[in-house]
CSV table of C-alpha atoms and ligand atoms in Angstrom, one decimal:
chain,number,residue,atom,x,y,z
A,296,MET,CA,-10.1,9.2,10.9
A,297,GLU,CA,-8.2,8.7,14.1
A,298,VAL,CA,-4.6,10.2,14.3
A,299,LYS,CA,-2.0,8.5,16.4
A,300,ILE,CA,1.4,10.0,16.9
A,301,ILE,CA,4.1,7.5,17.7
A,302,ASN,CA,7.6,8.2,19.0
A,303,ASP,CA,9.7,7.0,16.2
A,304,TYR,CA,9.7,5.0,13.0
A,305,GLN,CA,10.6,1.7,14.6
A,306,GLU,CA,7.7,1.9,17.1
A,307,LEU,CA,5.4,3.0,14.3
A,308,SER,CA,6.4,-0.1,12.3
A,309,ARG,CA,5.9,-2.4,15.3
A,310,ILE,CA,2.4,-1.0,16.0
A,311,VAL,CA,1.1,-1.3,12.5
A,312,GLY,CA,2.6,-4.8,12.3
A,313,TYR,CA,0.7,-5.6,15.5
A,314,GLU,CA,-2.6,-4.3,13.9
A,315,ILE,CA,-2.1,-6.7,11.0
A,316,VAL,CA,-1.1,-9.7,13.2
A,317,HIS,CA,-4.0,-9.0,15.5
A,318,LEU,CA,-6.4,-9.1,12.5
A,319,VAL,CA,-4.9,-12.3,11.1
A,320,ARG,CA,-5.4,-14.0,14.5
A,321,LEU,CA,-9.1,-13.0,14.4
A,322,LYS,CA,-9.5,-13.8,10.7
A,323,PRO,CA,-6.8,-16.2,9.5
A,324,ASP,CA,-8.0,-15.9,5.8
A,325,ALA,CA,-7.9,-12.1,5.9
A,326,VAL,CA,-7.5,-10.1,2.6
A,327,ILE,CA,-4.6,-7.8,3.0
A,328,CYS,CA,-3.3,-5.0,0.8
A,329,LEU,CA,0.1,-3.5,1.7
A,330,PRO,CA,2.0,-0.7,-0.1
A,331,SER,CA,5.4,-0.8,-1.6
A,332,GLY,CA,7.6,2.3,-1.1
A,333,HIS,CA,10.1,3.1,1.7
A,334,THR,CA,7.6,3.8,4.5
A,335,PRO,CA,6.6,0.2,5.0
A,336,LEU,CA,10.1,-1.3,5.1
A,337,GLY,CA,10.1,-1.5,8.9
A,338,LEU,CA,6.6,-3.0,8.8
A,339,PHE,CA,7.8,-5.7,6.5
A,340,ASP,CA,10.7,-6.5,8.9
A,341,GLU,CA,8.2,-6.7,11.7
A,342,LEU,CA,5.9,-9.0,9.8
A,343,ALA,CA,8.8,-11.2,8.7
A,344,ASP,CA,10.0,-11.4,12.3
A,345,GLN,CA,6.5,-12.4,13.6
A,346,HIS,CA,6.4,-15.1,10.9
A,347,ASN,CA,9.9,-16.4,11.8
A,348,ARG,CA,9.1,-16.5,15.5
A,349,LYS,CA,5.9,-18.4,14.6
A,350,LEU,CA,3.8,-15.7,16.3
A,351,ALA,CA,1.8,-15.1,13.2
A,352,ASP,CA,0.4,-17.5,10.6
A,353,PHE,CA,-0.1,-15.9,7.2
A,354,SER,CA,-0.5,-19.2,5.4
A,355,ARG,CA,-4.2,-18.6,4.7
A,356,CYS,CA,-4.2,-14.9,4.1
A,357,ILE,CA,-4.6,-13.3,0.7
A,358,PHE,CA,-2.4,-10.5,-0.4
A,359,ILE,CA,-3.4,-8.0,-3.0
A,360,GLY,CA,-0.9,-5.8,-4.9
A,361,LEU,CA,-1.7,-2.1,-4.6
A,362,ASP,CA,-0.1,-0.7,-7.7
A,363,GLU,CA,2.6,-1.0,-10.4
A,364,TRP,CA,4.4,1.0,-13.0
A,365,LEU,CA,2.8,0.2,-16.3
A,366,GLY,CA,5.0,-2.1,-18.4
A,367,MET,CA,7.0,-3.6,-15.6
A,368,ASP,CA,7.0,-6.9,-13.8
A,369,GLU,CA,8.9,-8.7,-11.1
A,370,HIS,CA,12.0,-8.9,-13.4
A,371,ASP,CA,12.3,-5.2,-13.3
A,372,GLN,CA,14.3,-4.4,-10.1
A,373,GLY,CA,12.6,-1.4,-8.6
A,374,SER,CA,9.1,-2.5,-9.7
A,375,CYS,CA,6.5,-2.7,-7.0
A,376,LYS,CA,6.1,-6.4,-7.6
A,377,TYR,CA,9.9,-7.0,-7.3
A,378,LEU,CA,10.0,-5.1,-4.1
A,379,MET,CA,6.9,-6.8,-2.6
A,380,TYR,CA,8.2,-10.3,-3.4
A,381,THR,CA,11.8,-9.7,-2.2
A,382,LEU,CA,11.0,-7.6,0.8
A,383,LEU,CA,7.9,-9.3,2.1
A,384,PHE,CA,6.1,-12.1,0.2
A,385,ASP,CA,9.2,-14.4,-0.1
A,386,ARG,CA,10.1,-13.8,3.5
A,387,LEU,CA,6.6,-14.8,4.6
A,388,GLY,CA,6.9,-18.0,2.5
A,389,LEU,CA,3.6,-17.2,0.7
A,390,LYS,CA,2.4,-19.4,-2.0
A,391,ARG,CA,1.7,-17.9,-5.5
A,392,GLU,CA,-2.0,-18.5,-5.1
A,393,GLN,CA,-2.1,-16.3,-2.0
A,394,ILE,CA,-1.0,-13.3,-4.0
A,395,HIS,CA,-3.0,-11.3,-6.6
A,396,PHE,CA,-0.9,-8.7,-8.3
A,397,PHE,CA,-1.4,-6.6,-11.4
A,398,ASP,CA,0.2,-7.9,-14.6
A,399,ALA,CA,1.4,-4.5,-15.6
A,400,LYS,CA,3.1,-5.9,-18.7
A,401,THR,CA,-0.3,-6.9,-20.2
A,402,THR,CA,-1.3,-5.7,-23.6
A,403,ASP,CA,-4.8,-5.0,-22.3
A,404,PRO,CA,-4.6,-2.9,-19.1
A,405,GLY,CA,-8.3,-2.3,-19.1
A,406,GLN,CA,-9.0,-6.0,-18.9
A,407,GLU,CA,-6.3,-6.4,-16.3
A,408,CYS,CA,-8.0,-3.8,-14.1
A,409,LYS,CA,-11.3,-5.7,-14.5
A,410,ARG,CA,-9.6,-9.0,-13.5
A,411,ILE,CA,-8.3,-7.5,-10.3
A,412,ASP,CA,-11.6,-5.9,-9.5
A,413,ARG,CA,-13.3,-9.2,-10.0
A,414,ILE,CA,-10.9,-11.0,-7.7
A,415,ILE,CA,-11.4,-8.5,-4.9
A,416,ALA,CA,-15.1,-8.6,-5.3
A,417,LEU,CA,-15.1,-12.5,-5.2
A,418,LEU,CA,-13.0,-12.4,-2.1
A,419,GLY,CA,-15.6,-10.2,-0.4
A,420,GLY,CA,-13.5,-7.0,-0.4
A,421,ILE,CA,-10.3,-6.0,1.4
A,422,ASP,CA,-10.1,-6.5,5.2
A,423,ILE,CA,-7.1,-4.2,5.8
A,424,MET,CA,-5.5,-1.7,3.5
A,425,VAL,CA,-2.3,-0.1,4.5
A,426,LEU,CA,-1.0,2.9,2.6
A,427,GLY,CA,2.0,5.2,2.5
A,428,ILE,CA,1.4,8.8,1.5
A,429,GLY,CA,3.1,10.3,-1.5
A,430,MET,CA,4.8,13.6,-1.4
A,431,ASN,CA,2.0,14.9,-3.5
A,432,GLY,CA,-0.7,13.3,-1.3
A,433,HIS,CA,-1.2,10.3,-3.6
A,434,LEU,CA,-2.4,6.9,-2.4
A,435,GLY,CA,-1.1,4.0,-4.4
A,436,LEU,CA,-0.9,5.6,-7.8
A,437,ASN,CA,-4.1,7.6,-7.3
A,438,GLU,CA,-2.7,11.0,-8.3
A,439,PRO,CA,-4.1,14.4,-7.4
A,440,GLY,CA,-7.3,14.9,-9.4
A,441,THR,CA,-8.1,11.2,-9.5
A,442,ASP,CA,-11.8,10.2,-9.8
A,443,PRO,CA,-12.7,8.8,-6.4
A,444,GLY,CA,-15.4,6.7,-7.9
A,445,LEU,CA,-12.9,4.4,-9.7
A,446,TYR,CA,-11.9,0.9,-8.9
A,447,ALA,CA,-8.7,-0.3,-10.6
A,448,HIS,CA,-7.5,1.9,-13.4
A,449,VAL,CA,-4.6,3.1,-15.4
A,450,THR,CA,-3.2,6.5,-14.4
A,451,GLU,CA,-1.1,9.2,-15.9
A,452,LEU,CA,1.7,9.9,-13.4
A,453,ASP,CA,2.0,13.2,-11.8
A,454,THR,CA,5.3,15.1,-12.2
A,455,VAL,CA,6.2,14.6,-8.6
A,456,THR,CA,5.6,10.9,-8.8
A,457,LYS,CA,7.7,10.6,-12.0
A,458,GLN,CA,10.6,12.3,-10.2
A,459,ILE,CA,10.3,10.6,-6.8
A,460,GLY,CA,9.7,7.2,-8.4
A,461,GLN,CA,13.3,7.3,-9.7
A,462,LYS,CA,14.5,6.4,-6.2
A,463,TYR,CA,13.5,2.8,-6.7
A,464,PHE,CA,15.8,2.3,-9.8
A,465,THR,CA,19.5,2.2,-10.1
A,466,GLU,CA,19.4,4.3,-13.4
A,467,SER,CA,17.1,7.0,-14.6
A,468,ILE,CA,14.0,5.4,-16.2
A,469,PRO,CA,11.0,7.1,-17.9
A,470,LEU,CA,7.9,6.6,-15.8
A,471,THR,CA,4.7,7.7,-17.4
A,472,GLN,CA,1.8,5.6,-16.4
A,473,GLY,CA,0.8,3.4,-13.6
A,474,ILE,CA,-1.9,0.8,-12.8
A,475,THR,CA,-3.5,1.0,-9.4
A,476,LEU,CA,-6.3,0.0,-7.1
A,477,GLY,CA,-8.8,2.9,-7.0
A,478,ILE,CA,-9.9,5.2,-4.2
A,479,ARG,CA,-13.1,3.2,-4.3
A,480,HIS,CA,-11.2,0.1,-3.2
A,481,ILE,CA,-9.6,2.0,-0.4
A,482,MET,CA,-12.9,3.5,0.8
A,483,GLU,CA,-14.6,0.1,0.7
A,484,SER,CA,-11.8,-1.6,2.6
A,485,ARG,CA,-13.0,-2.6,6.1
A,486,LYS,CA,-10.0,-0.9,7.8
A,487,VAL,CA,-7.6,1.6,6.4
A,488,ILE,CA,-4.2,2.5,7.9
A,489,LEU,CA,-2.2,5.4,6.5
A,490,MET,CA,1.4,5.6,7.6
A,491,ALA,CA,3.8,8.6,7.3
A,492,SER,CA,7.3,8.9,8.7
A,493,GLY,CA,10.0,11.6,8.6
A,494,VAL,CA,10.2,15.3,8.4
A,495,LYS,CA,9.8,15.3,4.6
A,496,LYS,CA,6.2,14.2,5.1
A,497,ALA,CA,5.3,16.8,7.6
A,498,ALA,CA,4.0,19.4,5.1
A,499,ILE,CA,1.7,17.0,3.2
A,500,VAL,CA,0.4,15.5,6.4
A,501,LYS,CA,-0.5,19.0,7.7
A,502,GLN,CA,-2.3,19.7,4.5
A,503,LEU,CA,-4.1,16.3,4.6
A,504,LEU,CA,-5.3,17.0,8.1
A,505,GLU,CA,-6.1,20.7,7.9
A,506,GLY,CA,-7.0,21.3,4.2
A,507,ASN,CA,-10.2,20.5,2.4
A,508,ILE,CA,-11.2,17.0,1.8
A,509,GLY,CA,-11.0,16.3,-1.9
A,510,ASN,CA,-9.5,14.5,-4.8
A,511,MET,CA,-6.7,17.1,-5.3
A,512,LEU,CA,-5.2,15.5,-2.2
A,513,PRO,CA,-6.3,11.9,-2.5
A,514,ALA,CA,-5.1,11.0,1.0
A,515,SER,CA,-7.5,13.5,2.5
A,516,LEU,CA,-10.4,11.4,1.2
A,517,VAL,CA,-9.6,8.8,3.9
A,518,ARG,CA,-10.7,11.3,6.6
A,519,GLU,CA,-14.2,10.2,5.6
A,520,HIS,CA,-13.6,6.5,6.0
A,521,PRO,CA,-15.4,5.1,9.0
A,522,ASP,CA,-12.5,2.9,10.3
A,523,ALA,CA,-9.3,4.6,9.4
A,524,VAL,CA,-6.2,5.5,11.4
A,525,LEU,CA,-3.3,7.7,10.4
A,526,TYR,CA,-0.1,6.7,12.1
A,527,LEU,CA,2.6,9.3,12.2
A,528,ASP,CA,6.0,9.4,13.8
A,529,LYS,CA,6.8,12.6,15.6
A,530,GLU,CA,8.7,14.0,12.7
A,531,ALA,CA,5.9,13.5,10.2
A,532,ALA,CA,3.5,15.0,12.8
A,533,GLY,CA,5.7,18.2,12.8
A,534,ASN,CA,6.7,17.7,16.4
B,145,PGA,P1,7.4,6.3,0.3
B,145,PGA,O1,6.3,6.3,-0.9
B,145,PGA,O2,6.8,5.4,1.3
B,145,PGA,O3,8.6,5.8,-0.3
B,145,PGA,O4,7.5,7.7,0.9
B,145,PGA,C1,5.0,6.6,-0.5
B,145,PGA,C2,4.2,6.7,-1.8
B,145,PGA,O5,4.7,7.2,-2.8
B,145,PGA,O6,3.0,6.4,-1.8
């Protein structure tokens, strides 16, 4: 995994945006998976700007949803789907058929995981997977201790995730389980980009880079991916 330290958050967002736009120029029907969370907000602005200025054409791309709080859908403000639609997909003018997202309100989450696995397999895998890093080192909702051999699955949320997840909601809400693409999807993606910004991420980034590679810190597993880049702003890099 390559590590790139960028001056600040704005530049980091611009550079990751450029990576995606560059891929889409080479492969207009690219399969793209982007995270929700606060880290990619600048990236979403960048992609929307490229779209508005007609510098990028996402009309043939396919977007895969990374994860969701189990039991929520786009009508729940603060859900991943709500955030992805309002902050990115609607701004890019995507058609519904370009987006494959977990139905986390399903009564059969196991089948729903298989449905998403099948879609990704039929599409020939994910071309670019962009991920934020949780304060506990999670990727998507692959929590510490996750089985790296899994594709999509339901997860029991870690205490840290239950607490930090509250930031997406206007009132306190019980978060217990999630549904997420698995580490296996991440490791099989053709390119992986990890992003981290801000001083609050410096400790987990240091651990991810200097500690052992293993499932107790899911983000560390990406160090073994053949085409992965970790983009850090100076604060996240501890500079
Ligand atoms: P953040 O979330 O981008 O809001 O820090 C990252 C994550 O939890 O994966």
